[in-house]
Coordinates of C-alpha atoms in Angstrom, one line a residue:
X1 CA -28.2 47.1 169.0
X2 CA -27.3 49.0 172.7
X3 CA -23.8 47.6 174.3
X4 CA -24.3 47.4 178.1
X5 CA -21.2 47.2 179.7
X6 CA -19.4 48.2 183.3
X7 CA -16.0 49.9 183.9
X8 CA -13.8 49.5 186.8
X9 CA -10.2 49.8 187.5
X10 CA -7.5 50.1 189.7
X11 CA -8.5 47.3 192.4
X12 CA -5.5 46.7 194.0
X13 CA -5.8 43.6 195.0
X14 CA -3.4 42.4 198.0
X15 CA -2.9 46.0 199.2
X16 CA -1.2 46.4 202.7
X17 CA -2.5 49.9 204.1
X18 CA -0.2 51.2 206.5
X19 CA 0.9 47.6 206.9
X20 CA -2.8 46.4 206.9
X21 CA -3.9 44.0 204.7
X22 CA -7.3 44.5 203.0
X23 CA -8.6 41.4 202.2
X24 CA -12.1 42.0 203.7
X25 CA -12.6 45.5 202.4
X26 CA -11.6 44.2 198.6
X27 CA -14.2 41.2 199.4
X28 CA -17.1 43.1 200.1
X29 CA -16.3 45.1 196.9
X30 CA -16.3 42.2 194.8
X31 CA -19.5 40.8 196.6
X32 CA -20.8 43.7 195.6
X33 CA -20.3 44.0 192.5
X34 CA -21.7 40.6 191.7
X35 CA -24.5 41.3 192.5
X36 CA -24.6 44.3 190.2
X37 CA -23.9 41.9 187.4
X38 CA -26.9 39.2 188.8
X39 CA -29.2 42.3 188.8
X40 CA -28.0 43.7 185.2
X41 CA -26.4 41.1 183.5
X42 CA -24.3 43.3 181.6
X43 CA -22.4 42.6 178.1
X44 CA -19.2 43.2 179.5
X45 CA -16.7 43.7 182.3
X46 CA -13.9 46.0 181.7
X47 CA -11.4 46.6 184.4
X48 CA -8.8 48.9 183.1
X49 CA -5.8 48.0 184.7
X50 CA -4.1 48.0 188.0
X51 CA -5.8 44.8 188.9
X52 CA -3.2 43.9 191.7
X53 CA -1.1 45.9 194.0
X54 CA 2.4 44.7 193.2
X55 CA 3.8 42.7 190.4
X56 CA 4.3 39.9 192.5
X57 CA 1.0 39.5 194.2
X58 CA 0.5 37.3 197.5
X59 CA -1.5 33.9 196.4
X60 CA -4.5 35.6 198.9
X61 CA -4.8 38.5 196.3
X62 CA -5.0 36.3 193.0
X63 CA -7.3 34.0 194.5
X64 CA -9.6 36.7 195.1
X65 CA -9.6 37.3 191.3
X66 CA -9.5 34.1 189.8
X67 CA -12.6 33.2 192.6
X68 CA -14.7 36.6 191.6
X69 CA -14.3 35.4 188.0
X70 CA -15.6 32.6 188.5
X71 CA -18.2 33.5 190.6
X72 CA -19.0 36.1 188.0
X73 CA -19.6 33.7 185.0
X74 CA -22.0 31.6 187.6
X75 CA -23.8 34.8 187.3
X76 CA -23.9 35.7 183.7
X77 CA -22.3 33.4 181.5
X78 CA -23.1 35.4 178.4
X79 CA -20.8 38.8 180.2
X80 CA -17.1 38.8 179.0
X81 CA -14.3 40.2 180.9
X82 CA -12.0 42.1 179.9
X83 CA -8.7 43.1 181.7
X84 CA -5.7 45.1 180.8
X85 CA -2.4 45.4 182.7
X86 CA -1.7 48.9 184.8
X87 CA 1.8 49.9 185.8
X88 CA 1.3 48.3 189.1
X89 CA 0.6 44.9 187.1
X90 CA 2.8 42.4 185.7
X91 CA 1.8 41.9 182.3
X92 CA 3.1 38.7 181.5
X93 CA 1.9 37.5 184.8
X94 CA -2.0 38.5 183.9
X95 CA -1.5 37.0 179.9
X96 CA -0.1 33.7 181.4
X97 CA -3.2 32.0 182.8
X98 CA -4.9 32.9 179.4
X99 CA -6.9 29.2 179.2
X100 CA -8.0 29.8 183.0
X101 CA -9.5 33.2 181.9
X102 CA -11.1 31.5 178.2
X103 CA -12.9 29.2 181.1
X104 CA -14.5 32.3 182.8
X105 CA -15.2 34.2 179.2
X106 CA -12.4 36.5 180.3
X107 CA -9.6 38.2 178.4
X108 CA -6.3 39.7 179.5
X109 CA -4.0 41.9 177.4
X110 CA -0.6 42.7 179.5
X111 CA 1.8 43.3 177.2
X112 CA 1.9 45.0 173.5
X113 CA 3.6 42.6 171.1
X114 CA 5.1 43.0 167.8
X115 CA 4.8 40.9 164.7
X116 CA 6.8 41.9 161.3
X117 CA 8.1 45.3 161.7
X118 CA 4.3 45.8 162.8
X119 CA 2.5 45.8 166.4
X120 CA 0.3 43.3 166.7
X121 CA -3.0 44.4 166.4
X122 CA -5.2 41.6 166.9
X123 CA -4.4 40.9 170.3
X124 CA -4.9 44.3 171.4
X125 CA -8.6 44.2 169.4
X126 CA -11.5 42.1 171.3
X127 CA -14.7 41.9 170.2
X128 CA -17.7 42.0 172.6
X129 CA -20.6 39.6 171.8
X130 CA -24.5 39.6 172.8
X131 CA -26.0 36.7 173.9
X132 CA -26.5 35.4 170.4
X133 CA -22.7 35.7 169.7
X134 CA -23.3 38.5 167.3
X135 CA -20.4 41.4 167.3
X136 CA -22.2 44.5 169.0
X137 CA -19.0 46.4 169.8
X138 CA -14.9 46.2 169.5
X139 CA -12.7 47.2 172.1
X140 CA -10.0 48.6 171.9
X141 CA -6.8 47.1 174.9
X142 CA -4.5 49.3 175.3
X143 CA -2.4 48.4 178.8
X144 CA -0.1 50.7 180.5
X145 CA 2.7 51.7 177.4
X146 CA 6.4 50.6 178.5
X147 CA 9.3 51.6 176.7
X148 CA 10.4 48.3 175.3
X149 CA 7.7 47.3 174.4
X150 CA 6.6 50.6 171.8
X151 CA 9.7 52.0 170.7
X152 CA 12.7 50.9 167.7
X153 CA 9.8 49.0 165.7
X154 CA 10.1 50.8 162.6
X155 CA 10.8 54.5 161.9
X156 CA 7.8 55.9 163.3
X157 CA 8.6 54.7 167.0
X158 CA 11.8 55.9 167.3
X159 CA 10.6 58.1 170.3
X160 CA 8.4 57.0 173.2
X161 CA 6.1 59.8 172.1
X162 CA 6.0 59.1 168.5
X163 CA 5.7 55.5 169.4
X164 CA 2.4 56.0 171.2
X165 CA 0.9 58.7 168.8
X166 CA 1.7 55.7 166.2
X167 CA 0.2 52.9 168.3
X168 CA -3.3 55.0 168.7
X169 CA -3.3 55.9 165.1
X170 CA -2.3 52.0 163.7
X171 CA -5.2 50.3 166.4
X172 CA -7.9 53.1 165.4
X173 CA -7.4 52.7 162.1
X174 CA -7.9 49.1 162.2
X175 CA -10.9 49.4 164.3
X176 CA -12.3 51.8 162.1
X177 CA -11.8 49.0 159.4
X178 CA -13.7 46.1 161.2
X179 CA -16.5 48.3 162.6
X180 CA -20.0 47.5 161.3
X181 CA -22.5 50.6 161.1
X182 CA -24.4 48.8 164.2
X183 CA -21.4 48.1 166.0
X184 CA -19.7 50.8 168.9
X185 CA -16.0 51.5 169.7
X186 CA -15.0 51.5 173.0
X187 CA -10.6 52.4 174.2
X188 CA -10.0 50.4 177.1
X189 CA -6.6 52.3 178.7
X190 CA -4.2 53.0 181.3
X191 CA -2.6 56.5 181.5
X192 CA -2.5 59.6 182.6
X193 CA -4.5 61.9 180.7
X194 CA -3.7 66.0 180.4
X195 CA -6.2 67.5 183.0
X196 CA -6.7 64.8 185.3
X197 CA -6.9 64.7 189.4
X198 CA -4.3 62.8 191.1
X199 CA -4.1 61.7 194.3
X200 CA -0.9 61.1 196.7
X201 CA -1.5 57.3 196.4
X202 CA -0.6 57.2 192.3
X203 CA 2.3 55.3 191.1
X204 CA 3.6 58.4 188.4
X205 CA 3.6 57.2 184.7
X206 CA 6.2 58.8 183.3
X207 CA 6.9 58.0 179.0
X208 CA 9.3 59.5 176.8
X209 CA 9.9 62.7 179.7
X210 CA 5.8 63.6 179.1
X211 CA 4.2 62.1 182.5
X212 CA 0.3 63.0 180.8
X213 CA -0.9 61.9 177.5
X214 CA -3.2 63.7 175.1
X215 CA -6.8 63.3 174.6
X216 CA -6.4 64.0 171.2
X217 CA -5.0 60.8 170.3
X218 CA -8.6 59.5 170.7
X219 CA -10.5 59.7 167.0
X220 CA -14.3 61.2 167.1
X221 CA -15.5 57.9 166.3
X222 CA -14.8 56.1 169.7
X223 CA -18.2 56.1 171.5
X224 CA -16.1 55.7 175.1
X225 CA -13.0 55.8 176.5
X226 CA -12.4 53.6 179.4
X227 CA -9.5 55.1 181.6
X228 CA -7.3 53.9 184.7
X229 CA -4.8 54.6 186.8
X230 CA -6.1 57.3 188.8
X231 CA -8.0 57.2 191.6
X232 CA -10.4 59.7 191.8
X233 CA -14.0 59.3 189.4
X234 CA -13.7 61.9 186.8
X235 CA -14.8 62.7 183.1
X236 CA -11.2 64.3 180.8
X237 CA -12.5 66.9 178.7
X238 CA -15.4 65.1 177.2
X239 CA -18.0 63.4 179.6
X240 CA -17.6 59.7 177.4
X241 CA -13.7 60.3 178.5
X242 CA -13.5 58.6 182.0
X243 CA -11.9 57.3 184.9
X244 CA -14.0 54.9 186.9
X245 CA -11.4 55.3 189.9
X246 CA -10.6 52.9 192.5
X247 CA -13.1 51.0 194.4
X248 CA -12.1 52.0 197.6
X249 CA -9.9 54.7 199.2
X250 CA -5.8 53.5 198.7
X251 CA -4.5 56.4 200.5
X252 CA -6.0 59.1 203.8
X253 CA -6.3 61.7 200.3
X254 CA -8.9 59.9 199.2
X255 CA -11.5 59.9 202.1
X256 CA -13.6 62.5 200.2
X257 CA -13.7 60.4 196.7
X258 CA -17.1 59.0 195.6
X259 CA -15.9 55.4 194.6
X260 CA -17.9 54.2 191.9
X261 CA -18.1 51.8 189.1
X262 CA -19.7 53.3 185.9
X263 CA -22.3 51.6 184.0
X264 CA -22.3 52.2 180.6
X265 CA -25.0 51.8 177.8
X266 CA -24.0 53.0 174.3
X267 CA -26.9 53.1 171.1
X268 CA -24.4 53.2 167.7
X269 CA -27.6 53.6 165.7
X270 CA -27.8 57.6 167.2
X271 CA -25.3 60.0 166.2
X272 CA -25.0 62.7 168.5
X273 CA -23.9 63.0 172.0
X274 CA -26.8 60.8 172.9
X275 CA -25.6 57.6 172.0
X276 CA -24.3 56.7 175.1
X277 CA -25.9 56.9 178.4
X278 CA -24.0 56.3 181.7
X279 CA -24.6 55.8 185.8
X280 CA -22.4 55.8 188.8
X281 CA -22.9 52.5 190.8
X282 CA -21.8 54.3 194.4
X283 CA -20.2 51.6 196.3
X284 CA -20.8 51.1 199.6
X285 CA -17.5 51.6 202.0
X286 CA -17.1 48.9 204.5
X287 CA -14.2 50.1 206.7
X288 CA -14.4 53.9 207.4
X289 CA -11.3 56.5 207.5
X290 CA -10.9 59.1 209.7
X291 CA -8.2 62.0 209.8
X292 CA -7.8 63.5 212.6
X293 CA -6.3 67.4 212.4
X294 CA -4.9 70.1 215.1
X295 CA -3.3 71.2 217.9
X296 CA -3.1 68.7 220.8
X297 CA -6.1 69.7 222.8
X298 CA -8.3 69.7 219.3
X299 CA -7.1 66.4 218.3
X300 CA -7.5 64.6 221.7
X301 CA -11.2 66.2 221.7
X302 CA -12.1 65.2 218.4
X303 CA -10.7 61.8 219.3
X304 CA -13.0 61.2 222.0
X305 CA -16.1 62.3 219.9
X306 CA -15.2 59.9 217.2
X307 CA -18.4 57.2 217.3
X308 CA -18.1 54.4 220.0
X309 CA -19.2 50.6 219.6
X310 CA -16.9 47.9 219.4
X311 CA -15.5 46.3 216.2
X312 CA -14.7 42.7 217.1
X313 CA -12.7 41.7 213.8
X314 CA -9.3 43.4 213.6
X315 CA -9.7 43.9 210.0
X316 CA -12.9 45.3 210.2
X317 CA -12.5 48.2 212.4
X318 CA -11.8 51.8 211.4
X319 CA -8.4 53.7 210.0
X320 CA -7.0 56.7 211.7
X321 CA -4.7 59.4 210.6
X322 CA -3.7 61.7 213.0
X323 CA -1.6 65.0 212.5
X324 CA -1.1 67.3 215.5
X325 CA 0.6 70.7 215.5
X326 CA 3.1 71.6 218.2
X327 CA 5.9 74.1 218.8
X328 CA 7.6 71.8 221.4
X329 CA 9.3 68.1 221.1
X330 CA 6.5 65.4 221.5
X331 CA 6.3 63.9 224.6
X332 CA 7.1 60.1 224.9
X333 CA 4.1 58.3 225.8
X334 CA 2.0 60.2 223.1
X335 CA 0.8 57.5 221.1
X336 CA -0.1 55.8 224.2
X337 CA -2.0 58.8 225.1
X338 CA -3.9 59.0 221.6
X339 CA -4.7 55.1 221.4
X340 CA -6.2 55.7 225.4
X341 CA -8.6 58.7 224.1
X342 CA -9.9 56.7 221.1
X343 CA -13.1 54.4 221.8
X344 CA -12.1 51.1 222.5
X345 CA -11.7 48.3 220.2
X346 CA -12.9 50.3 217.1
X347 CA -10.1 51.8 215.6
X348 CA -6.6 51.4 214.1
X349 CA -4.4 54.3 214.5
X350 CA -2.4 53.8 211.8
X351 CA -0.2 57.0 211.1
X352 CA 0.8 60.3 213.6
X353 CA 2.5 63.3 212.0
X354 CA 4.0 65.9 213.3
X355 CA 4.1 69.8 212.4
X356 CA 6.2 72.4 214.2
X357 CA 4.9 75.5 214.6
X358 CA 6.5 79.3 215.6
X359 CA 5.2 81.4 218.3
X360 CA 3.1 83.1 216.1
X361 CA 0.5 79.7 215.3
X362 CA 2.1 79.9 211.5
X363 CA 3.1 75.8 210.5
X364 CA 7.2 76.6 209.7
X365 CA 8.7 73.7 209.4
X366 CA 6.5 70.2 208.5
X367 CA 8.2 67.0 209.8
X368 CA 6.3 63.9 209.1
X369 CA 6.4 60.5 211.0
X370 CA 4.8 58.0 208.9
X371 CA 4.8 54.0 210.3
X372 CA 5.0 52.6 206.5
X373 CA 8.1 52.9 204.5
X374 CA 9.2 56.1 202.6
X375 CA 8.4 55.6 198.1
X376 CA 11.6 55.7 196.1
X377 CA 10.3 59.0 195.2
X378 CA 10.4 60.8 198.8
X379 CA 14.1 58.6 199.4
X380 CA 15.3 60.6 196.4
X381 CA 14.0 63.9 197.5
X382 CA 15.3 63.6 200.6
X383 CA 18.5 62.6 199.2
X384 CA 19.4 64.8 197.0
X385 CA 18.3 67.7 199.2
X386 CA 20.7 66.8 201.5
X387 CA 23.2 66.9 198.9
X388 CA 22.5 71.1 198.7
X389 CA 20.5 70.2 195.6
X390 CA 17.2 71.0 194.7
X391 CA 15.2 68.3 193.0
X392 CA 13.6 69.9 190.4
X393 CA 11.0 68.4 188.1
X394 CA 12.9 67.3 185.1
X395 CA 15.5 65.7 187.5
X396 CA 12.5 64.1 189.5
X397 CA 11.1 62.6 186.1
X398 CA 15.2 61.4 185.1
X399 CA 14.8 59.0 188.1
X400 CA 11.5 57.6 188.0
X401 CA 12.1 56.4 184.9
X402 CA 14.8 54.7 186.0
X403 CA 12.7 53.3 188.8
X404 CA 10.2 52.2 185.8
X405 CA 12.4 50.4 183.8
X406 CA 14.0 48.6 187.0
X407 CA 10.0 47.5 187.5
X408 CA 10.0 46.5 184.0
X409 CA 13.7 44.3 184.2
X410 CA 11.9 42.9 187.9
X411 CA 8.8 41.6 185.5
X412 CA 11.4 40.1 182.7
X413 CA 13.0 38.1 185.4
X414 CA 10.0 37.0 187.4
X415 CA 8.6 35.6 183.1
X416 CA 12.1 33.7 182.8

């Protein structure tokens, strides 16, 4: 029998853009996509980590999630959710409300846990159910890998690297073992795969030193891999490899991106690449961004072309971006001048950056003024540039994983 199932990932939830919360843009998301699951009534929901923005979401952003949930079994009781932790998530924080999520027919796997010597390998493998509660398809929950939690099990995770290679091989093999000749495989994970698009708005996973991971650790026999973490809607080598991407644009580099969620029918009764069929839901975009790009004159003109009508809810009206290029200092009311040329009550100029140019038109020297706070990453740069160093990439890596396993001591002290 055919598994119908969506994928989605990296939400978000409780993201502040540019200081900007968006609460109503993340609503009409979820809006929409119940009623994706009224009109298809799907077998399952899989949302492949990076549910919330921070590990310490705001009450606003979990209530948005517990509330969709709910809203969602209303809509198709039969459908089961299923959620892993990203590296943006707390793990122990999305495990902890475990008999809230059995209420809703949803599942959470945050963390991987060990048991004799041994991961644990029943948590991490769900089965999915049809509507007569017969096992059509296992899924395989594999949440974003941290240090502590893979590595110094036995001797064959004595290195992040072996660790994982180890982890894949122990959970396939299992699955492999349960699987019924009518039944499909699906990996649920969150990484960063060899070959993928990034965007500037991506948390780096970095493990063991090897920030991407190998699609080879998947065995022939999964009929789809369910990816997050980044951003951008995109098939990894194979076409049943796939991110679903974020559901709407976390950063001015993504205007361009075709947010989707993928929905997913896989036949284990056909043995070739037909098995499994698969459409992009396009979701609609409720709040528009706009970057704006040029020397002043340009900019100010293509400012005042931008559409006009007025946007009464703050929340609601349009992002803009603008980066001007100039060979003298700017001038002090220059904001004021670019807020005046935009239509009124429609927009939120959210950033202005600056590049220096020579005489000669060419961009010399790029000097960025950006109204939300610098990542660890850029401090760093800066830092250690001004220290006559150059930060090279294996130095770069060094320190964000020290800024990952800081995250992971912030998420033991927020469980005690």
């Amino acid at each position: 029998m055919a598994i119908h199932f969506l994928h989605t990932s990296d939400w978000h939830l409780g993201q502040f853009f540019h200081n900007h919360e968006r609460e109503f843009e993340h609503a009409q998301f979820l809006n929409w996509l119940l009623e994706q699951i009224r009109q298809k009534q799907p077998n399952a929901l899989l949302i492949a980590g990076d549910i919330f923005d921070v590990v310490n979401p705001a009450a606003k952003a979990q209530k948005q999630l517990y509330q969709f949930l709910s809203d969602a079994h209303d809509l198709a009781p039969h459908m089961q959710t299923l959620m892993i932790a990203g590296n943006h998530d707390s793990g122990y924080r999305i495990e902890q409300v475990e008999p809230l999520l059995e209420k809703y027919n949803a599942k959470a796997v945050g963390i991987i846990s060990k048991e004799d010597s041994q991961f644990d390998l029943n948590r991490l493998l769900m089965p999915i159910y049809d509507q007569e509660q017969k096992v059509i398809a296992w899924c395989l929950t594999l949440p974003y890998l941290r240090s502590a939690e893979i590595t110094g099990l036995n001797e064959h995770t004595s290195s992040n690297q072996s660790a994982i290679a180890y982890l894949h091989q122990q959970l396939i093999a299992e699955a492999k073992a349960r699987k019924q000749p009518d039944q499909a495989l699906i990996l649920m994970s969150h990484a960063h795969m060899q070959g993928g698009e990034t965007s500037d708005s991506e948390r780096p996973i970095i493990i063991g030193n090897e920030e991407a991971l190998s699609t080879s650790l998947f065995d022939d026999l999964i009929d789809y891999v369910a990816l997050g973490h980044l951003h951008k809607p995109q098939k990894v080598g194979q076409p049943h490899i796939r991110y679903s991407g974020s559901p709407i644009p976390l950063s001015f580099s993504e205007i361009n991106y075709k947010h989707q969620v993928v929905e997913v029918e896989i036949d284990p009764s056909v043995h070739n690449e037909d098995r499994f069929k698969f459409q992009a839901l396009a979701i609609p975009r409720s709040v528009q961004l706009h970057k704006i790009s040029g020397e002043l004159p340009t900019v100010f003109e293509k400012l005042r072309a931008l559409p006009t009508g007025e946007i009464e809810a703050i929340n609601q009206r349009e992002y803009v971006d603008i980066e001007y290029h100039t060979d003298t200092p700017p001038q002090p009311n220059l904001r004021q001048q670019f807020e005046e040329a935009l239509p009124a009550n429609r927009y939120r100029l959210v950033r202005i950056s600056r590049q220096y140019l020579n005489r000669q038109g060419e961009q010399d020297l790029a000097h960025k003024i950006s109204l939300e706070p610098p990542t660890p990453e850029k401090l760093f740069q800066q830092i250690w540039e001004k220290q006559g160093y150059s930060a090279d990439e294996s130095v770069l890596k060094d320190f964000l994983s020290l800024v990952d396993e800081a995250q992971k001591s912030l998420e033991d002290d927020t469980r005690v």
